[in-house]
Amino acid sequence: MRETWRWFGEFDPLSLSEVAQTGAAGIVSALHAVPYGDLWTSEAIVRRRAEIEAAGFTWDVVESLPVHGDIKRGTGPLSRHFDTYRASLANLAQAGVKTVCYNFMPILDWTRTDLSLPVPRGGTCLHFSTSRMAAFEIHMLGREAAHDTYDPEAIRAGDMWFQDSTEATRDALLHAIMAGLPGAVDRFDVAGLKDALDRYEGLSHDDLRANLKRFLEEVIPTASALGIHMCIHPDDPPRDILGLPRIVSTEEDIRWIMQAVDDPANGLTLCTGSLGANPRNDLPSIARSFGHRTHFAHLRNVIKEQDGSFTESAHLAGDIDLVAVIDELLEAEANRDTNIPFRADHGHALLSDIGQTFQPGYTLIGRLRGLAELRGVIAALS
């Protein structure tokens, strides 16, 4: 497996010279300043690649080449969006960048309710609380329908939290949830989020699946011809939120996607933390079933709670048997004669991470610890 490190370019407080000290060989990056739906030009791609290579790395994975919201909703100038996406893929292939991660989650790329939950022995982590999410949806957004999507106990706990909340704690919850918006997008206030949600009103799981299938049919043949591996990222968290459907949350969802356009270019980003937050998912089994279509891996761990809440744990300390998952991926590599790029996904804020302005989860010391632990597992299994 090939060690990589996610780097946010001009939006990252870490320099590539600092990243080099982690030992990672490849970089996972994107053109984060380009608005969704705009063309990734050859010139911009080559500049980013040259910047990465000048620091002694290769640009191994694009994360992400975003899918415009119109495509997810199935509205707007779809032909233009598909043409632009295919042209961006062609420009990436010309520059030799041939693994592309993307997601199909409406509005939010990921969702947490707490960005700095204290952990034992010091440091902080990311956390998702179903009760606080229920409180946000029911009390702050006024979504009465949310009563049907949360466990009654989580709703009661959310009611109590909201009754005791202050303007500051409610603002902190909104800030944490809005952190999951794509990097260069302005953060919404409550009214802005309601407006964004209104644009998805009535979108069902079947609708979103149909729109994903159309995207795959439009894009995968081009990717295949260019030698590009597309790899969809699972939902994070793997459940419906804000009244928005989620369709990449289970092993059954992944199987449907792989069969929708049955081409090796239509692949998976195996994110153990996202899939692992769903108690139905057996991560070693998923790695075994889809190792032949896994083109990229995010390795992290979570501790789940009975009500669906979860806490991001140290990489080898959670509910997921990452050793077994890595063993399956190494077997898949051997069968495919390839190296699957992976990155230590997220990390606790530890030591000098505290107080720094990293993207949530993308700390230096926490990820370095995770990478070292995963490196040891891979060395032992190999």
Short mmCIF file of C-alpha atoms in Angstrom, two decimals:
data_model
loop_
_atom_site.label_atom_id
_atom_site.label_comp_id
_atom_site.label_asym_id
_atom_site.label_seq_id
_atom_site.Cartn_x
_atom_site.Cartn_y
_atom_site.Cartn_z
CA MET A 1 0.00 0.00 0.00
CA ARG A 2 1.21 3.48 -0.83
CA GLU A 3 1.37 6.12 1.90
CA THR A 4 -0.24 9.45 1.01
CA TRP A 5 -1.11 12.64 2.85
CA ARG A 6 -4.01 14.97 2.21
CA TRP A 7 -2.85 18.52 1.53
CA PHE A 8 -5.21 21.46 0.94
CA GLY A 9 -2.83 23.56 -1.12
CA GLU A 10 -3.11 27.28 -0.50
CA PHE A 11 -5.69 26.63 2.24
CA ASP A 12 -3.40 24.33 4.25
CA PRO A 13 -1.35 25.72 7.15
CA LEU A 14 1.20 22.94 6.56
CA SER A 15 3.90 23.39 3.94
CA LEU A 16 4.92 20.48 1.74
CA SER A 17 8.35 20.56 3.35
CA GLU A 18 6.66 19.87 6.68
CA VAL A 19 4.54 17.10 5.14
CA ALA A 20 7.74 15.51 3.80
CA GLN A 21 8.82 14.83 7.37
CA THR A 22 5.85 12.47 7.86
CA GLY A 23 7.43 9.95 5.48
CA ALA A 24 4.46 9.87 3.12
CA ALA A 25 5.37 9.36 -0.53
CA GLY A 26 2.32 10.78 -2.31
CA ILE A 27 0.00 13.73 -2.00
CA VAL A 28 -3.81 13.77 -2.10
CA SER A 29 -4.98 17.20 -3.18
CA ALA A 30 -7.31 19.18 -5.41
CA LEU A 31 -7.85 22.60 -6.94
CA HIS A 32 -9.77 23.74 -3.89
CA ALA A 33 -10.21 27.33 -5.07
CA VAL A 34 -12.05 26.35 -8.27
CA PRO A 35 -15.83 26.80 -7.85
CA TYR A 36 -17.99 23.71 -8.21
CA GLY A 37 -18.92 23.12 -11.82
CA ASP A 38 -16.04 25.14 -13.30
CA LEU A 39 -13.43 23.58 -15.56
CA TRP A 40 -10.14 22.38 -14.11
CA THR A 41 -7.79 23.83 -16.71
CA SER A 42 -4.63 22.09 -17.87
CA GLU A 43 -2.59 25.08 -16.72
CA ALA A 44 -3.95 24.98 -13.15
CA ILE A 45 -3.48 21.23 -12.92
CA VAL A 46 0.10 21.39 -14.17
CA ARG A 47 0.91 24.17 -11.69
CA ARG A 48 -0.41 22.11 -8.78
CA ARG A 49 1.43 19.00 -9.98
CA ALA A 50 4.70 20.96 -10.39
CA GLU A 51 4.33 22.40 -6.88
CA ILE A 52 3.88 18.90 -5.45
CA GLU A 53 6.71 17.36 -7.45
CA ALA A 54 9.12 20.18 -6.55
CA ALA A 55 8.72 19.11 -2.91
CA GLY A 56 9.66 15.52 -3.75
CA PHE A 57 6.16 14.00 -3.93
CA THR A 58 3.88 12.60 -6.59
CA TRP A 59 0.26 13.74 -6.93
CA ASP A 60 -1.37 10.35 -6.43
CA VAL A 61 -5.05 11.13 -5.87
CA VAL A 62 -7.44 13.97 -6.59
CA GLU A 63 -9.72 14.53 -3.62
CA SER A 64 -12.05 15.74 -4.77
CA LEU A 65 -13.21 16.61 -8.25
CA PRO A 66 -16.59 17.86 -7.02
CA VAL A 67 -19.94 16.87 -8.48
CA HIS A 68 -22.14 19.93 -8.95
CA GLY A 69 -25.34 20.08 -6.91
CA ASP A 70 -27.41 20.26 -10.11
CA ILE A 71 -26.20 16.75 -11.00
CA LYS A 72 -27.20 15.45 -7.58
CA ARG A 73 -30.62 17.11 -7.86
CA GLY A 74 -31.06 16.15 -11.51
CA THR A 75 -31.83 19.76 -12.48
CA GLY A 76 -30.25 22.62 -14.39
CA PRO A 77 -27.83 22.57 -17.36
CA LEU A 78 -26.82 18.92 -16.92
CA SER A 79 -25.25 18.45 -20.36
CA ARG A 80 -22.92 21.38 -19.71
CA HIS A 81 -21.99 20.03 -16.27
CA PHE A 82 -21.18 16.60 -17.70
CA ASP A 83 -19.14 18.11 -20.53
CA THR A 84 -17.14 20.18 -18.04
CA TYR A 85 -16.54 17.19 -15.76
CA ARG A 86 -15.33 15.04 -18.65
CA ALA A 87 -13.05 17.85 -19.86
CA SER A 88 -11.56 18.18 -16.36
CA LEU A 89 -10.90 14.43 -16.32
CA ALA A 90 -9.16 14.68 -19.68
CA ASN A 91 -6.93 17.48 -18.40
CA LEU A 92 -6.05 15.44 -15.29
CA ALA A 93 -5.21 12.39 -17.39
CA GLN A 94 -3.00 14.48 -19.66
CA ALA A 95 -1.07 15.56 -16.56
CA GLY A 96 -0.76 11.95 -15.41
CA VAL A 97 -3.14 12.20 -12.41
CA LYS A 98 -5.40 9.19 -12.71
CA THR A 99 -7.17 8.47 -9.41
CA VAL A 100 -10.15 10.68 -8.65
CA CYS A 101 -12.15 10.58 -5.41
CA TYR A 102 -15.61 12.19 -5.33
CA ASN A 103 -18.81 11.98 -3.29
CA PHE A 104 -22.53 12.13 -3.98
CA MET A 105 -23.74 13.59 -0.67
CA PRO A 106 -26.19 16.50 -1.00
CA ILE A 107 -24.96 19.84 0.43
CA LEU A 108 -22.63 18.58 3.19
CA ASP A 109 -19.49 16.53 2.52
CA TRP A 110 -19.45 15.29 6.14
CA THR A 111 -21.23 16.12 9.38
CA ARG A 112 -20.10 16.35 13.01
CA THR A 113 -21.72 18.02 16.01
CA ASP A 114 -18.48 18.60 17.94
CA LEU A 115 -15.09 19.47 16.47
CA SER A 116 -13.11 19.37 19.72
CA LEU A 117 -14.41 16.72 22.10
CA PRO A 118 -11.81 16.08 24.84
CA VAL A 119 -10.24 12.62 24.82
CA PRO A 120 -8.61 10.74 27.71
CA ARG A 121 -5.02 11.75 28.49
CA GLY A 122 -5.35 15.00 26.55
CA GLY A 123 -6.17 16.18 23.07
CA THR A 124 -9.48 16.47 21.23
CA CYS A 125 -11.39 14.62 18.51
CA LEU A 126 -14.39 14.90 16.21
CA HIS A 127 -17.74 13.58 17.42
CA PHE A 128 -21.25 13.03 16.07
CA SER A 129 -24.14 13.12 18.55
CA THR A 130 -27.53 11.95 17.31
CA SER A 131 -29.27 13.82 20.14
CA ARG A 132 -27.63 17.14 19.23
CA MET A 133 -28.29 16.53 15.54
CA ALA A 134 -31.93 15.83 16.38
CA ALA A 135 -32.05 19.04 18.43
CA PHE A 136 -30.55 20.98 15.54
CA GLU A 137 -33.05 19.64 13.03
CA ILE A 138 -36.16 19.83 15.22
CA HIS A 139 -35.57 23.00 17.23
CA MET A 140 -33.13 25.10 15.20
CA LEU A 141 -34.32 24.22 11.70
CA GLY A 142 -37.94 23.55 12.65
CA ARG A 143 -38.02 20.20 10.81
CA GLU A 144 -40.97 18.38 12.42
CA ALA A 145 -40.39 15.46 10.04
CA ALA A 146 -37.12 14.79 11.86
CA HIS A 147 -39.17 13.17 14.64
CA ASP A 148 -39.59 10.22 12.28
CA THR A 149 -35.84 9.77 11.62
CA TYR A 150 -34.35 9.76 15.12
CA ASP A 151 -34.68 7.32 18.01
CA PRO A 152 -37.17 8.63 20.64
CA GLU A 153 -34.48 8.58 23.31
CA ALA A 154 -32.18 10.69 21.12
CA ILE A 155 -35.04 13.14 20.57
CA ARG A 156 -35.69 13.39 24.32
CA ALA A 157 -31.99 13.96 25.01
CA GLY A 158 -31.92 16.57 22.25
CA ASP A 159 -34.93 18.32 23.74
CA MET A 160 -33.14 18.54 27.09
CA TRP A 161 -29.96 19.82 25.46
CA PHE A 162 -31.85 22.52 23.62
CA GLN A 163 -33.73 23.63 26.74
CA ASP A 164 -30.40 24.08 28.54
CA SER A 165 -28.56 25.57 25.54
CA THR A 166 -27.39 29.13 25.18
CA GLU A 167 -26.93 31.24 22.09
CA ALA A 168 -23.20 30.43 22.27
CA THR A 169 -23.72 26.66 22.43
CA ARG A 170 -26.26 26.78 19.61
CA ASP A 171 -23.83 28.83 17.51
CA ALA A 172 -21.08 26.29 18.25
CA LEU A 173 -23.34 23.46 17.06
CA LEU A 174 -24.17 25.32 13.84
CA HIS A 175 -20.46 26.02 13.29
CA ALA A 176 -19.56 22.35 13.73
CA ILE A 177 -22.24 21.19 11.30
CA MET A 178 -21.36 23.84 8.73
CA ALA A 179 -17.69 22.77 8.82
CA GLY A 180 -18.78 19.91 6.56
CA LEU A 181 -19.56 22.24 3.70
CA PRO A 182 -17.10 22.02 0.78
CA GLY A 183 -13.87 23.92 1.40
CA ALA A 184 -14.35 27.16 -0.52
CA VAL A 185 -18.10 27.50 0.04
CA ASP A 186 -19.35 30.20 2.39
CA ARG A 187 -20.84 28.83 5.61
CA PHE A 188 -24.61 29.10 6.00
CA ASP A 189 -26.54 30.57 8.87
CA VAL A 190 -29.80 28.78 9.77
CA ALA A 191 -31.81 30.73 7.21
CA GLY A 192 -29.24 30.04 4.50
CA LEU A 193 -29.22 26.33 5.28
CA LYS A 194 -33.02 26.24 5.08
CA ASP A 195 -32.84 27.85 1.64
CA ALA A 196 -30.25 25.29 0.51
CA LEU A 197 -32.40 22.43 1.80
CA ASP A 198 -35.44 23.82 -0.01
CA ARG A 199 -33.64 23.19 -3.31
CA TYR A 200 -33.62 19.47 -2.49
CA GLU A 201 -37.24 19.34 -1.35
CA GLY A 202 -38.89 16.08 -2.42
CA LEU A 203 -35.67 14.37 -3.53
CA SER A 204 -36.05 10.68 -2.65
CA HIS A 205 -33.51 7.89 -2.32
CA ASP A 206 -34.66 6.55 -5.68
CA ASP A 207 -34.26 9.99 -7.26
CA LEU A 208 -30.73 10.38 -5.93
CA ARG A 209 -29.84 6.87 -7.09
CA ALA A 210 -31.16 7.62 -10.56
CA ASN A 211 -29.11 10.82 -10.67
CA LEU A 212 -25.98 8.96 -9.56
CA LYS A 213 -26.56 6.30 -12.21
CA ARG A 214 -26.87 9.00 -14.88
CA PHE A 215 -23.63 10.60 -13.64
CA LEU A 216 -21.84 7.25 -13.84
CA GLU A 217 -23.20 6.55 -17.33
CA GLU A 218 -22.06 9.98 -18.49
CA VAL A 219 -18.61 9.94 -16.88
CA ILE A 220 -17.28 6.40 -16.42
CA PRO A 221 -16.85 5.59 -20.14
CA THR A 222 -14.65 8.69 -20.50
CA ALA A 223 -12.71 7.84 -17.34
CA SER A 224 -12.18 4.29 -18.58
CA ALA A 225 -10.90 5.48 -21.94
CA LEU A 226 -8.51 7.89 -20.18
CA GLY A 227 -7.22 5.24 -17.78
CA ILE A 228 -8.69 7.10 -14.79
CA HIS A 229 -10.01 5.33 -11.70
CA MET A 230 -13.06 7.05 -10.23
CA CYS A 231 -13.69 6.14 -6.59
CA ILE A 232 -16.84 7.19 -4.78
CA HIS A 233 -16.58 8.16 -1.11
CA PRO A 234 -19.19 6.74 1.30
CA ASP A 235 -21.68 8.88 3.17
CA ASP A 236 -20.42 10.51 6.36
CA PRO A 237 -22.28 9.79 8.56
CA PRO A 238 -23.88 6.78 6.87
CA ARG A 239 -27.48 7.83 7.52
CA ASP A 240 -30.05 10.33 6.27
CA ILE A 241 -29.70 13.78 7.84
CA LEU A 242 -31.49 17.11 7.38
CA GLY A 243 -34.15 15.33 5.37
CA LEU A 244 -31.56 14.54 2.69
CA PRO A 245 -31.27 10.99 1.35
CA ARG A 246 -27.99 9.07 1.60
CA ILE A 247 -27.27 6.24 -0.86
CA VAL A 248 -23.63 5.19 -0.21
CA SER A 249 -23.96 3.91 3.35
CA THR A 250 -24.03 0.09 3.27
CA GLU A 251 -22.47 -2.89 1.53
CA GLU A 252 -25.68 -3.23 -0.48
CA ASP A 253 -25.39 0.40 -1.64
CA ILE A 254 -21.81 -0.17 -2.80
CA ARG A 255 -22.77 -3.32 -4.68
CA TRP A 256 -25.56 -1.43 -6.47
CA ILE A 257 -23.14 1.33 -7.51
CA MET A 258 -20.51 -1.10 -8.79
CA GLN A 259 -23.16 -2.90 -10.83
CA ALA A 260 -24.84 0.28 -12.12
CA VAL A 261 -21.90 0.72 -14.49
CA ASP A 262 -19.85 -2.46 -14.26
CA ASP A 263 -16.44 -1.12 -15.24
CA PRO A 264 -13.19 -1.20 -13.23
CA ALA A 265 -13.02 2.58 -13.64
CA ASN A 266 -16.14 2.78 -11.45
CA GLY A 267 -14.57 2.12 -8.08
CA LEU A 268 -14.64 2.78 -4.35
CA THR A 269 -12.86 4.94 -1.84
CA LEU A 270 -12.92 2.57 1.13
CA CYS A 271 -13.41 4.93 4.07
CA THR A 272 -13.37 2.77 7.18
CA GLY A 273 -14.53 5.59 9.45
CA SER A 274 -17.55 6.53 7.36
CA LEU A 275 -18.73 2.99 6.71
CA GLY A 276 -17.66 1.89 10.19
CA ALA A 277 -20.10 4.31 11.85
CA ASN A 278 -22.94 2.09 10.59
CA PRO A 279 -23.26 -0.95 12.91
CA ARG A 280 -24.64 -3.01 10.00
CA ASN A 281 -21.36 -2.80 8.10
CA ASP A 282 -18.68 -5.49 8.40
CA LEU A 283 -15.59 -3.63 7.21
CA PRO A 284 -13.28 -6.64 6.61
CA SER A 285 -16.10 -8.23 4.59
CA ILE A 286 -16.57 -5.05 2.54
CA ALA A 287 -12.82 -4.88 1.90
CA ARG A 288 -12.88 -8.53 0.82
CA SER A 289 -15.92 -8.07 -1.45
CA PHE A 290 -14.76 -4.86 -3.13
CA GLY A 291 -10.97 -5.01 -2.89
CA HIS A 292 -10.84 -5.48 -6.66
CA ARG A 293 -12.66 -2.14 -7.12
CA THR A 294 -11.02 -0.22 -4.26
CA HIS A 295 -8.76 2.43 -5.79
CA PHE A 296 -8.15 4.52 -2.65
CA ALA A 297 -8.47 3.98 1.11
CA HIS A 298 -9.17 6.28 4.04
CA LEU A 299 -8.14 4.48 7.22
CA ARG A 300 -9.51 5.71 10.55
CA ASN A 301 -11.53 4.33 13.42
CA VAL A 302 -14.64 5.12 15.44
CA ILE A 303 -16.31 4.13 18.69
CA LYS A 304 -20.05 3.71 18.18
CA GLU A 305 -22.82 4.28 20.70
CA GLN A 306 -26.18 2.53 20.91
CA ASP A 307 -28.14 5.56 19.67
CA GLY A 308 -26.05 5.99 16.50
CA SER A 309 -23.62 8.54 17.89
CA PHE A 310 -19.93 7.95 17.29
CA THR A 311 -16.57 9.32 18.35
CA GLU A 312 -13.44 9.34 16.19
CA SER A 313 -10.95 7.22 18.12
CA ALA A 314 -7.23 6.65 17.77
CA HIS A 315 -6.60 4.61 14.63
CA LEU A 316 -6.12 1.25 16.34
CA ALA A 317 -8.41 1.84 19.32
CA GLY A 318 -11.96 1.82 17.91
CA ASP A 319 -14.64 -0.70 17.00
CA ILE A 320 -13.25 -1.43 13.52
CA ASP A 321 -10.70 -4.20 13.10
CA LEU A 322 -8.33 -2.16 10.96
CA VAL A 323 -5.72 -4.92 11.01
CA ALA A 324 -8.21 -7.26 9.31
CA VAL A 325 -9.24 -4.55 6.83
CA ILE A 326 -5.61 -3.87 5.88
CA ASP A 327 -4.98 -7.59 5.53
CA GLU A 328 -7.83 -7.80 3.00
CA LEU A 329 -6.51 -4.79 1.09
CA LEU A 330 -3.02 -6.29 0.92
CA GLU A 331 -4.57 -9.48 -0.48
CA ALA A 332 -6.47 -7.42 -3.06
CA GLU A 333 -3.25 -5.66 -4.01
CA ALA A 334 -1.50 -8.98 -4.55
CA ASN A 335 -4.32 -10.21 -6.77
CA ARG A 336 -4.34 -6.98 -8.80
CA ASP A 337 -0.56 -6.41 -8.83
CA THR A 338 -1.04 -2.81 -7.77
CA ASN A 339 -0.44 -0.51 -4.82
CA ILE A 340 -3.58 0.98 -3.30
CA PRO A 341 -2.94 4.55 -2.10
CA PHE A 342 -4.13 5.15 1.44
CA ARG A 343 -3.99 7.95 3.92
CA ALA A 344 -4.32 8.10 7.69
CA ASP A 345 -7.71 9.75 7.72
CA HIS A 346 -8.34 12.37 10.37
CA GLY A 347 -6.48 12.45 13.65
CA HIS A 348 -6.87 13.73 17.15
CA ALA A 349 -5.60 17.22 17.91
CA LEU A 350 -2.53 16.45 20.03
CA LEU A 351 0.35 18.46 21.50
CA SER A 352 1.23 21.36 19.17
CA ASP A 353 -1.93 20.69 17.12
CA ILE A 354 -3.97 22.32 19.87
CA GLY A 355 -5.04 25.82 18.90
CA GLN A 356 -3.86 25.54 15.30
CA THR A 357 -6.13 26.39 12.36
CA PHE A 358 -6.19 23.01 10.64
CA GLN A 359 -9.15 21.76 8.65
CA PRO A 360 -11.20 19.75 11.18
CA GLY A 361 -9.59 16.33 11.57
CA TYR A 362 -6.56 17.23 9.46
CA THR A 363 -4.07 17.77 12.25
CA LEU A 364 -0.33 17.20 12.01
CA ILE A 365 0.59 15.25 15.16
CA GLY A 366 -2.65 13.26 15.27
CA ARG A 367 -2.38 12.13 11.66
CA LEU A 368 1.34 11.48 12.05
CA ARG A 369 0.57 9.16 14.96
CA GLY A 370 -2.09 7.40 12.89
CA LEU A 371 0.21 7.02 9.89
CA ALA A 372 2.94 5.54 12.08
CA GLU A 373 0.52 3.02 13.57
CA LEU A 374 -0.84 2.01 10.16
CA ARG A 375 2.69 1.79 8.76
CA GLY A 376 3.52 -0.68 11.52
CA VAL A 377 0.47 -2.81 10.81
CA ILE A 378 1.28 -2.95 7.10
CA ALA A 379 4.92 -3.84 7.79
CA ALA A 380 3.90 -6.64 10.16
CA LEU A 381 1.30 -8.09 7.78
CA SER A 382 3.68 -7.85 4.86
#
